[in-house]
Amino acid sequence: MSDIDALEKELLAQIGAAESQSELEQVRVDALGKKGRVSALMKTLGGMSAEERKVQGPLLNGLKDRVNEAVHTRKAALEEEELNRRLVTERIDVTLPVLAQQTGRIHPISQTIDELCAIFADLGFSVAEGPDIETDEMNFSALNIPPEHPARQMHDTFYLEAKEDGSRDVLRTHTSPVQIRTMLTEEPPHRVIAPGRVYRCDSDQTHTPMFHQVEGLVIDRETHMGHLKWVLEEFCKAFFELDSISMRFRPSHFPFTEPSMEVDIRCRRDGGQIVLGEGDDWLEILGCGMVHPKVLQYVGLDPDVFQGFAFGVGIDRMAMLKYGIPDLRAFFAADLRWLKHYGFPSLDIPSLAGGLSR
Ligand code: DAH
């Protein structure tokens, strides 16, 4: 074997054995660098006779090319190995399941609102919204509560500062203004619920200055009280997860409905506990009625053509009843221990098919 062949064999072996890019670089410099062994041989070409150079030239160039190529091939292989190693060692498994005890909890009010929406969606209702800061007009006048009306006092309204025209916005005292907003912006028939926050200047054991209501509104050409009763009954059965429920419609008064009713459900008071669906006691849960002709006229609907019903339910109270939560104020105290106890798993989204509460 010639010296050139022996050198090639040796260099290719070194290249193949290089375990890292820096090792390979060292081998390359030792062979092809300025002072490398291949470069040194190339320099000897200058001192050769023309004849000799003709023979040695191609041999040395061949050697240089093959060594060069081997270095490149090995370099690519090492780079790939390196990448694969990093992919394995630096992998972050984002699919790792979250441990149940580390998840946050869903507040009972949020859970209850999700349940209400699921139930009413099934009955064909969509969700409507309105602002928390309302005009006096929407919160009162449009709902047939003129300025001198005694109902205004009952609402313990939070007023904002007077505007230039002298009117004062309010923190909405109920979700009923969403009825008006819906009827003003959309064409009938209407079938909406509007869950949300409401505010009244009142605070004791059973009242908080902010609480939650869900408003319901149905307007069509032939909507009557039978529909109202059926919807409320279906809602209560679904919400309290009972096969049958007994309800009582008591005459009442709201300026925006005529006739107006308050609805009680049958219950039994057992010590401090309330058991629904049985017993001789009654528990008031909501107000409702047929939308007042004046309200329809306000939004430009002809009461001889369109009619319908509305209802308003206190969400916090419904949540307390369903989940046996005794104290209203605890809802808004932001106590993590309370939330851990009464809250719901964040990944269980209420649905009629999958179960409302578990
Ligand atoms: N807005 C009433 C309140 O907060 C509740 C209410 C009663 C709403 C009767 C209605 C209704 O839509 O028909 O006291």
Tab-separated table of C-alpha atoms and ligand atoms in Angstrom:
chain	number	residue	atom	x	y	z
A	1	MET	CA	0.000	0.000	0.000
A	2	SER	CA	1.358	3.455	-0.946
A	3	ASP	CA	1.899	6.141	1.663
A	4	ILE	CA	-1.031	8.078	0.248
A	5	ASP	CA	-3.347	5.090	0.540
A	6	ALA	CA	-2.160	4.448	4.096
A	7	LEU	CA	-2.672	8.096	5.058
A	8	GLU	CA	-6.179	8.081	3.538
A	9	LYS	CA	-7.076	4.956	5.442
A	10	GLU	CA	-5.805	6.445	8.674
A	11	LEU	CA	-7.565	9.780	8.185
A	12	LEU	CA	-10.894	8.172	7.217
A	13	ALA	CA	-10.677	5.988	10.310
A	14	GLN	CA	-10.048	9.063	12.499
A	15	ILE	CA	-12.961	10.885	10.873
A	16	GLY	CA	-15.257	7.927	11.407
A	17	ALA	CA	-14.171	7.683	15.038
A	18	ALA	CA	-14.720	11.370	15.851
A	19	GLU	CA	-17.438	11.443	18.516
A	20	SER	CA	-18.159	15.152	18.578
A	21	GLN	CA	-18.039	18.127	16.292
A	22	SER	CA	-15.005	19.535	18.101
A	23	GLU	CA	-13.124	16.216	17.775
A	24	LEU	CA	-13.973	16.133	14.076
A	25	GLU	CA	-12.790	19.695	13.635
A	26	GLN	CA	-9.464	18.747	15.217
A	27	VAL	CA	-9.075	15.833	12.774
A	28	ARG	CA	-9.942	18.150	9.869
A	29	VAL	CA	-7.394	20.800	10.905
A	30	ASP	CA	-4.696	18.120	11.391
A	31	ALA	CA	-5.352	16.852	7.855
A	32	LEU	CA	-6.552	19.749	5.720
A	33	GLY	CA	-5.554	22.824	7.737
A	34	LYS	CA	-2.672	25.040	6.648
A	35	LYS	CA	-0.196	22.885	8.516
A	36	GLY	CA	-2.146	19.691	8.076
A	37	ARG	CA	-0.741	16.476	6.789
A	38	VAL	CA	-2.600	16.505	3.471
A	39	SER	CA	-1.719	20.168	2.958
A	40	ALA	CA	1.957	19.348	3.626
A	41	LEU	CA	1.851	16.664	0.907
A	42	MET	CA	0.181	19.106	-1.493
A	43	LYS	CA	3.072	21.503	-0.938
A	44	THR	CA	5.577	18.854	-2.058
A	45	LEU	CA	4.000	19.042	-5.552
A	46	GLY	CA	5.863	22.321	-6.081
A	47	GLY	CA	9.240	20.603	-5.765
A	48	MET	CA	8.398	17.764	-8.156
A	49	SER	CA	9.341	17.336	-11.762
A	50	ALA	CA	6.548	17.831	-14.254
A	51	GLU	CA	6.382	14.097	-14.879
A	52	GLU	CA	6.156	13.250	-11.240
A	53	ARG	CA	3.565	15.959	-10.625
A	54	LYS	CA	1.348	14.502	-13.340
A	55	VAL	CA	1.188	11.243	-11.429
A	56	GLN	CA	1.146	12.571	-7.856
A	57	GLY	CA	-1.123	15.589	-8.494
A	58	PRO	CA	-4.342	13.629	-9.208
A	59	LEU	CA	-3.544	11.157	-6.430
A	60	LEU	CA	-3.143	13.921	-3.834
A	61	ASN	CA	-6.143	15.882	-5.105
A	62	GLY	CA	-8.219	12.704	-4.924
A	63	LEU	CA	-7.034	12.175	-1.367
A	64	LYS	CA	-7.909	15.760	-0.422
A	65	ASP	CA	-11.393	15.499	-2.001
A	66	ARG	CA	-12.241	12.207	-0.343
A	67	VAL	CA	-11.040	13.373	3.071
A	68	ASN	CA	-13.010	16.573	2.641
A	69	GLU	CA	-16.123	14.668	1.712
A	70	ALA	CA	-15.736	12.248	4.605
A	71	VAL	CA	-15.466	15.205	6.985
A	72	HIS	CA	-18.678	16.694	5.597
A	73	THR	CA	-20.583	13.438	5.785
A	74	ARG	CA	-19.446	12.812	9.353
A	75	LYS	CA	-20.284	16.387	10.314
A	76	ALA	CA	-23.844	16.011	9.022
A	77	ALA	CA	-24.223	12.704	10.892
A	78	LEU	CA	-22.920	14.237	14.132
A	79	GLU	CA	-25.263	17.207	13.785
A	80	GLU	CA	-28.210	14.890	13.382
A	81	GLU	CA	-27.148	12.786	16.357
A	82	GLU	CA	-26.805	15.937	18.408
A	83	LEU	CA	-30.263	17.146	17.379
A	84	ASN	CA	-31.835	13.805	18.189
A	85	ARG	CA	-30.152	13.766	21.558
A	86	ARG	CA	-31.484	17.228	22.335
A	87	LEU	CA	-34.962	16.315	21.160
A	88	VAL	CA	-35.004	13.433	23.592
A	89	THR	CA	-33.431	15.159	26.588
A	90	GLU	CA	-35.065	18.576	26.213
A	91	ARG	CA	-38.571	17.287	25.526
A	92	ILE	CA	-41.469	18.951	27.381
A	93	ASP	CA	-44.544	16.769	27.433
A	94	VAL	CA	-47.334	19.298	27.267
A	95	THR	CA	-49.906	16.505	27.236
A	96	LEU	CA	-49.169	15.560	30.821
A	97	PRO	CA	-52.564	15.350	32.591
A	98	VAL	CA	-53.236	17.982	35.236
A	99	LEU	CA	-53.518	16.551	38.714
A	100	ALA	CA	-57.092	16.896	39.943
A	101	GLN	CA	-56.170	18.482	43.256
A	102	GLN	CA	-54.179	21.185	41.504
A	103	THR	CA	-57.056	22.547	39.417
A	104	GLY	CA	-58.958	25.689	40.346
A	105	ARG	CA	-62.615	25.490	41.321
A	106	ILE	CA	-65.605	26.999	39.571
A	107	HIS	CA	-67.595	29.362	41.796
A	108	PRO	CA	-71.126	28.086	42.566
A	109	ILE	CA	-72.604	31.210	40.932
A	110	SER	CA	-70.718	30.549	37.688
A	111	GLN	CA	-71.753	26.913	37.862
A	112	THR	CA	-75.392	27.888	38.423
A	113	ILE	CA	-75.322	30.358	35.504
A	114	ASP	CA	-73.849	27.651	33.252
A	115	GLU	CA	-76.618	25.284	34.356
A	116	LEU	CA	-79.334	27.912	33.703
A	117	CYS	CA	-77.949	28.591	30.246
A	118	ALA	CA	-77.816	24.864	29.418
A	119	ILE	CA	-81.427	24.355	30.521
A	120	PHE	CA	-82.818	27.379	28.686
A	121	ALA	CA	-80.747	26.658	25.576
A	122	ASP	CA	-82.504	23.306	25.471
A	123	LEU	CA	-85.850	25.135	25.616
A	124	GLY	CA	-84.816	27.281	22.638
A	125	PHE	CA	-83.669	30.425	24.469
A	126	SER	CA	-80.557	32.389	23.590
A	127	VAL	CA	-78.506	34.545	25.955
A	128	ALA	CA	-78.818	38.359	25.863
A	129	GLU	CA	-76.686	40.906	27.684
A	130	GLY	CA	-76.874	44.507	28.833
A	131	PRO	CA	-74.529	46.901	30.664
A	132	ASP	CA	-74.171	47.025	34.453
A	133	ILE	CA	-74.268	50.830	34.275
A	134	GLU	CA	-77.735	51.580	32.917
A	135	THR	CA	-79.641	54.704	32.068
A	136	ASP	CA	-82.484	55.663	34.364
A	137	GLU	CA	-84.711	55.356	31.307
A	138	MET	CA	-83.868	51.684	30.638
A	139	ASN	CA	-83.776	50.615	34.269
A	140	PHE	CA	-87.071	52.308	35.182
A	141	SER	CA	-89.096	54.447	32.780
A	142	ALA	CA	-89.083	52.051	29.838
A	143	LEU	CA	-90.313	49.365	32.220
A	144	ASN	CA	-93.330	51.463	33.173
A	145	ILE	CA	-91.729	52.743	36.378
A	146	PRO	CA	-92.080	56.545	36.039
A	147	PRO	CA	-90.006	58.882	38.309
A	148	GLU	CA	-92.634	59.220	41.023
A	149	HIS	CA	-93.411	55.489	41.146
A	150	PRO	CA	-93.026	53.910	44.628
A	151	ALA	CA	-91.202	50.906	43.113
A	152	ARG	CA	-88.178	53.145	42.685
A	153	GLN	CA	-87.789	53.414	46.434
A	154	MET	CA	-87.938	49.665	46.806
A	155	HIS	CA	-85.005	49.290	44.494
A	156	ASP	CA	-82.449	51.050	46.757
A	157	THR	CA	-80.728	52.387	43.696
A	158	PHE	CA	-77.063	53.328	43.415
A	159	TYR	CA	-77.019	56.553	41.377
A	160	LEU	CA	-74.043	57.868	39.430
A	161	GLU	CA	-73.224	61.570	39.191
A	162	ALA	CA	-75.581	63.724	37.141
A	163	LYS	CA	-74.770	64.085	33.447
A	164	GLU	CA	-74.906	67.378	31.531
A	165	ASP	CA	-78.584	66.956	30.707
A	166	GLY	CA	-79.312	66.414	34.418
A	167	SER	CA	-80.088	62.688	34.093
A	168	ARG	CA	-78.277	60.199	36.266
A	169	ASP	CA	-77.166	56.752	35.250
A	170	VAL	CA	-77.660	53.934	37.734
A	171	LEU	CA	-76.102	50.604	38.558
A	172	ARG	CA	-78.869	48.421	37.210
A	173	THR	CA	-81.136	47.281	40.012
A	174	HIS	CA	-82.441	44.299	38.055
A	175	THR	CA	-81.851	42.479	34.756
A	176	SER	CA	-85.219	43.627	33.376
A	177	PRO	CA	-83.691	46.478	31.268
A	178	VAL	CA	-82.185	43.736	29.071
A	179	GLN	CA	-85.797	42.991	28.027
A	180	ILE	CA	-86.036	46.518	26.617
A	181	ARG	CA	-82.628	46.407	24.945
A	182	THR	CA	-83.470	43.098	23.286
A	183	MET	CA	-86.820	44.292	21.987
A	184	LEU	CA	-85.299	47.561	20.725
A	185	THR	CA	-82.472	45.908	18.790
A	186	GLU	CA	-84.016	42.702	17.485
A	187	GLU	CA	-87.127	41.729	15.630
A	188	PRO	CA	-89.747	39.535	17.337
A	189	PRO	CA	-90.264	36.691	18.101
A	190	HIS	CA	-87.998	36.916	21.155
A	191	ARG	CA	-86.900	34.063	23.349
A	192	VAL	CA	-83.988	35.143	25.546
A	193	ILE	CA	-82.550	34.861	29.014
A	194	ALA	CA	-80.223	37.466	30.480
A	195	PRO	CA	-78.142	36.366	33.453
A	196	GLY	CA	-75.995	38.996	35.162
A	197	ARG	CA	-75.053	41.168	38.095
A	198	VAL	CA	-77.450	43.625	39.678
A	199	TYR	CA	-76.891	46.191	42.433
A	200	ARG	CA	-78.897	47.550	45.333
A	201	CYS	CA	-77.807	49.682	48.254
A	202	ASP	CA	-78.631	47.030	50.821
A	203	SER	CA	-76.438	44.875	53.003
A	204	ASP	CA	-77.356	42.476	55.799
A	205	GLN	CA	-77.348	38.748	56.419
A	206	THR	CA	-79.573	38.001	53.438
A	207	HIS	CA	-78.686	40.929	51.158
A	208	THR	CA	-75.474	41.924	49.423
A	209	PRO	CA	-75.043	45.194	47.460
A	210	MET	CA	-74.265	43.131	44.363
A	211	PHE	CA	-76.139	39.965	43.507
A	212	HIS	CA	-77.260	38.028	40.443
A	213	GLN	CA	-80.478	37.643	38.533
A	214	VAL	CA	-81.542	35.892	35.386
A	215	GLU	CA	-84.211	37.568	33.324
A	216	GLY	CA	-86.381	35.681	30.858
A	217	LEU	CA	-88.391	37.110	27.987
A	218	VAL	CA	-90.635	35.474	25.415
A	219	ILE	CA	-92.544	37.561	22.880
A	220	ASP	CA	-94.533	36.159	19.993
A	221	ARG	CA	-97.951	36.482	18.421
A	222	GLU	CA	-99.653	33.795	20.477
A	223	THR	CA	-97.818	33.486	23.753
A	224	HIS	CA	-99.980	32.971	26.813
A	225	MET	CA	-99.742	32.118	30.487
A	226	GLY	CA	-99.865	28.393	29.766
A	227	HIS	CA	-96.504	28.769	28.031
A	228	LEU	CA	-95.155	30.733	30.981
A	229	LYS	CA	-96.215	28.069	33.469
A	230	TRP	CA	-94.813	25.254	31.355
A	231	VAL	CA	-91.452	26.934	30.815
A	232	LEU	CA	-91.027	27.708	34.525
A	233	GLU	CA	-92.039	24.213	35.533
A	234	GLU	CA	-89.652	22.571	33.075
A	235	PHE	CA	-86.922	24.911	34.222
A	236	CYS	CA	-87.433	24.147	37.915
A	237	LYS	CA	-87.557	20.395	37.366
A	238	ALA	CA	-84.376	20.467	35.307
A	239	PHE	CA	-82.566	22.862	37.631
A	240	PHE	CA	-83.372	21.047	40.869
A	241	GLU	CA	-82.989	17.686	39.089
A	242	LEU	CA	-86.409	16.473	40.256
A	243	ASP	CA	-88.937	14.356	38.310
A	244	SER	CA	-91.877	16.372	39.501
A	245	ILE	CA	-92.261	19.628	41.322
A	246	SER	CA	-95.278	21.391	42.703
A	247	MET	CA	-95.493	25.138	42.097
A	248	ARG	CA	-97.848	27.869	43.282
A	249	PHE	CA	-98.552	31.028	41.277
A	250	ARG	CA	-99.565	33.873	43.598
A	251	PRO	CA	-100.954	37.179	42.299
A	252	SER	CA	-98.481	39.994	42.794
A	253	HIS	CA	-97.540	43.331	41.304
A	254	PHE	CA	-94.730	44.455	39.041
A	255	PRO	CA	-95.104	47.633	36.972
A	256	PHE	CA	-93.811	45.923	33.807
A	257	THR	CA	-96.124	42.909	33.824
A	258	GLU	CA	-99.897	42.518	33.872
A	259	PRO	CA	-100.983	40.203	35.365
A	260	SER	CA	-97.999	39.677	37.664
A	261	MET	CA	-97.238	36.647	39.779
A	262	GLU	CA	-94.812	35.364	42.313
A	263	VAL	CA	-93.955	31.694	42.151
A	264	ASP	CA	-93.403	29.406	45.120
A	265	ILE	CA	-92.247	25.817	45.112
A	266	ARG	CA	-93.350	23.186	47.563
A	267	CYS	CA	-90.836	22.335	50.248
A	268	ARG	CA	-90.329	20.897	53.678
A	269	ARG	CA	-88.234	22.668	56.300
A	270	ASP	CA	-86.230	20.058	58.124
A	271	GLY	CA	-84.332	21.688	60.985
A	272	GLY	CA	-82.106	24.178	59.216
A	273	GLN	CA	-82.452	22.333	55.940
A	274	ILE	CA	-84.913	22.881	53.102
A	275	VAL	CA	-86.069	19.793	51.200
A	276	LEU	CA	-87.663	20.642	47.850
A	277	GLY	CA	-90.496	18.825	46.085
A	278	GLU	CA	-92.275	17.562	49.245
A	279	GLY	CA	-93.888	18.871	52.462
A	280	ASP	CA	-96.519	21.565	53.141
A	281	ASP	CA	-94.357	24.632	53.088
A	282	TRP	CA	-93.797	27.057	50.219
A	283	LEU	CA	-90.697	28.890	49.154
A	284	GLU	CA	-90.748	31.937	46.900
A	285	ILE	CA	-88.293	31.651	44.043
A	286	LEU	CA	-89.190	34.130	41.308
A	287	GLY	CA	-91.379	36.900	39.904
A	288	CYS	CA	-93.048	36.768	36.525
A	289	GLY	CA	-95.984	37.909	34.442
A	290	MET	CA	-97.321	38.824	31.021
A	291	VAL	CA	-95.369	41.741	29.544
A	292	HIS	CA	-97.303	44.988	30.148
A	293	PRO	CA	-98.818	46.598	27.013
A	294	LYS	CA	-97.057	49.861	27.926
A	295	VAL	CA	-93.682	48.103	27.780
A	296	LEU	CA	-94.546	46.685	24.351
A	297	GLN	CA	-95.630	50.129	23.181
A	298	TYR	CA	-92.399	51.660	24.444
A	299	VAL	CA	-90.352	49.401	22.168
A	300	GLY	CA	-92.720	49.964	19.246
A	301	LEU	CA	-94.593	46.659	19.303
A	302	ASP	CA	-98.365	46.590	18.868
A	303	PRO	CA	-99.850	44.906	21.994
A	304	ASP	CA	-102.801	43.734	19.881
A	305	VAL	CA	-100.390	41.698	17.745
A	306	PHE	CA	-97.533	40.763	20.041
A	307	GLN	CA	-97.627	39.531	23.569
A	308	GLY	CA	-95.487	37.450	25.845
A	309	PHE	CA	-94.146	36.803	29.275
A	310	ALA	CA	-91.167	37.703	31.402
A	311	PHE	CA	-89.650	36.367	34.574
A	312	GLY	CA	-86.867	37.266	36.982
A	313	VAL	CA	-85.051	34.778	39.187
A	314	GLY	CA	-82.480	35.411	41.917
A	315	ILE	CA	-79.519	33.281	40.928
A	316	ASP	CA	-77.715	33.406	44.271
A	317	ARG	CA	-80.784	32.133	46.088
A	318	MET	CA	-81.267	29.336	43.579
A	319	ALA	CA	-77.629	28.298	44.069
A	320	MET	CA	-78.024	28.382	47.873
A	321	LEU	CA	-81.144	26.229	47.662
A	322	LYS	CA	-79.726	23.689	45.261
A	323	TYR	CA	-76.334	23.300	46.875
A	324	GLY	CA	-77.301	23.779	50.535
A	325	ILE	CA	-75.165	26.889	50.947
A	326	PRO	CA	-76.376	28.624	54.115
A	327	ASP	CA	-74.780	32.081	53.941
A	328	LEU	CA	-75.230	34.515	51.059
A	329	ARG	CA	-72.369	36.783	52.031
A	330	ALA	CA	-69.833	33.954	51.825
A	331	PHE	CA	-70.417	33.926	48.051
A	332	PHE	CA	-68.531	37.191	47.737
A	333	ALA	CA	-65.942	36.885	50.512
A	334	ALA	CA	-63.282	35.369	48.198
A	335	ASP	CA	-62.360	32.762	50.815
A	336	LEU	CA	-60.367	30.012	49.089
A	337	ARG	CA	-61.301	27.417	51.700
A	338	TRP	CA	-64.988	28.113	51.056
A	339	LEU	CA	-64.437	27.890	47.296
A	340	LYS	CA	-62.590	24.610	47.671
A	341	HIS	CA	-65.543	23.212	49.615
A	342	TYR	CA	-68.458	24.594	47.576
A	343	GLY	CA	-66.746	25.036	44.175
A	344	PHE	CA	-66.998	22.717	41.180
A	345	PRO	CA	-64.340	20.888	39.134
A	346	SER	CA	-63.245	23.182	36.335
A	347	LEU	CA	-63.475	20.603	33.562
A	348	ASP	CA	-67.032	19.401	34.257
A	349	ILE	CA	-69.083	21.706	32.095
A	350	PRO	CA	-72.807	21.415	32.878
A	351	SER	CA	-74.953	20.013	30.092
A	352	LEU	CA	-78.326	18.299	29.962
A	353	ALA	CA	-76.827	15.226	28.319
A	354	GLY	CA	-73.721	14.980	30.500
A	355	GLY	CA	-75.352	16.014	33.791
A	356	LEU	CA	-75.916	19.441	35.297
A	357	SER	CA	-74.211	18.880	38.636
A	358	ARG	CA	-72.325	15.887	39.876
B	1	DAH	N1	-87.181	42.829	38.019
B	1	DAH	C1	-87.852	42.263	39.169
B	1	DAH	C2	-87.041	42.534	40.411
B	1	DAH	O1	-85.853	42.611	40.339
B	1	DAH	C3	-88.024	40.775	39.003
B	1	DAH	C4	-89.011	40.444	37.955
B	1	DAH	C5	-90.334	40.264	38.276
B	1	DAH	C6	-88.615	40.321	36.639
B	1	DAH	C7	-91.281	39.962	37.309
B	1	DAH	C8	-89.556	40.034	35.645
B	1	DAH	C9	-90.894	39.856	36.007
B	1	DAH	O2	-89.211	39.893	34.371
B	1	DAH	O3	-91.790	39.551	35.042
B	1	DAH	O4	-87.567	42.664	41.459
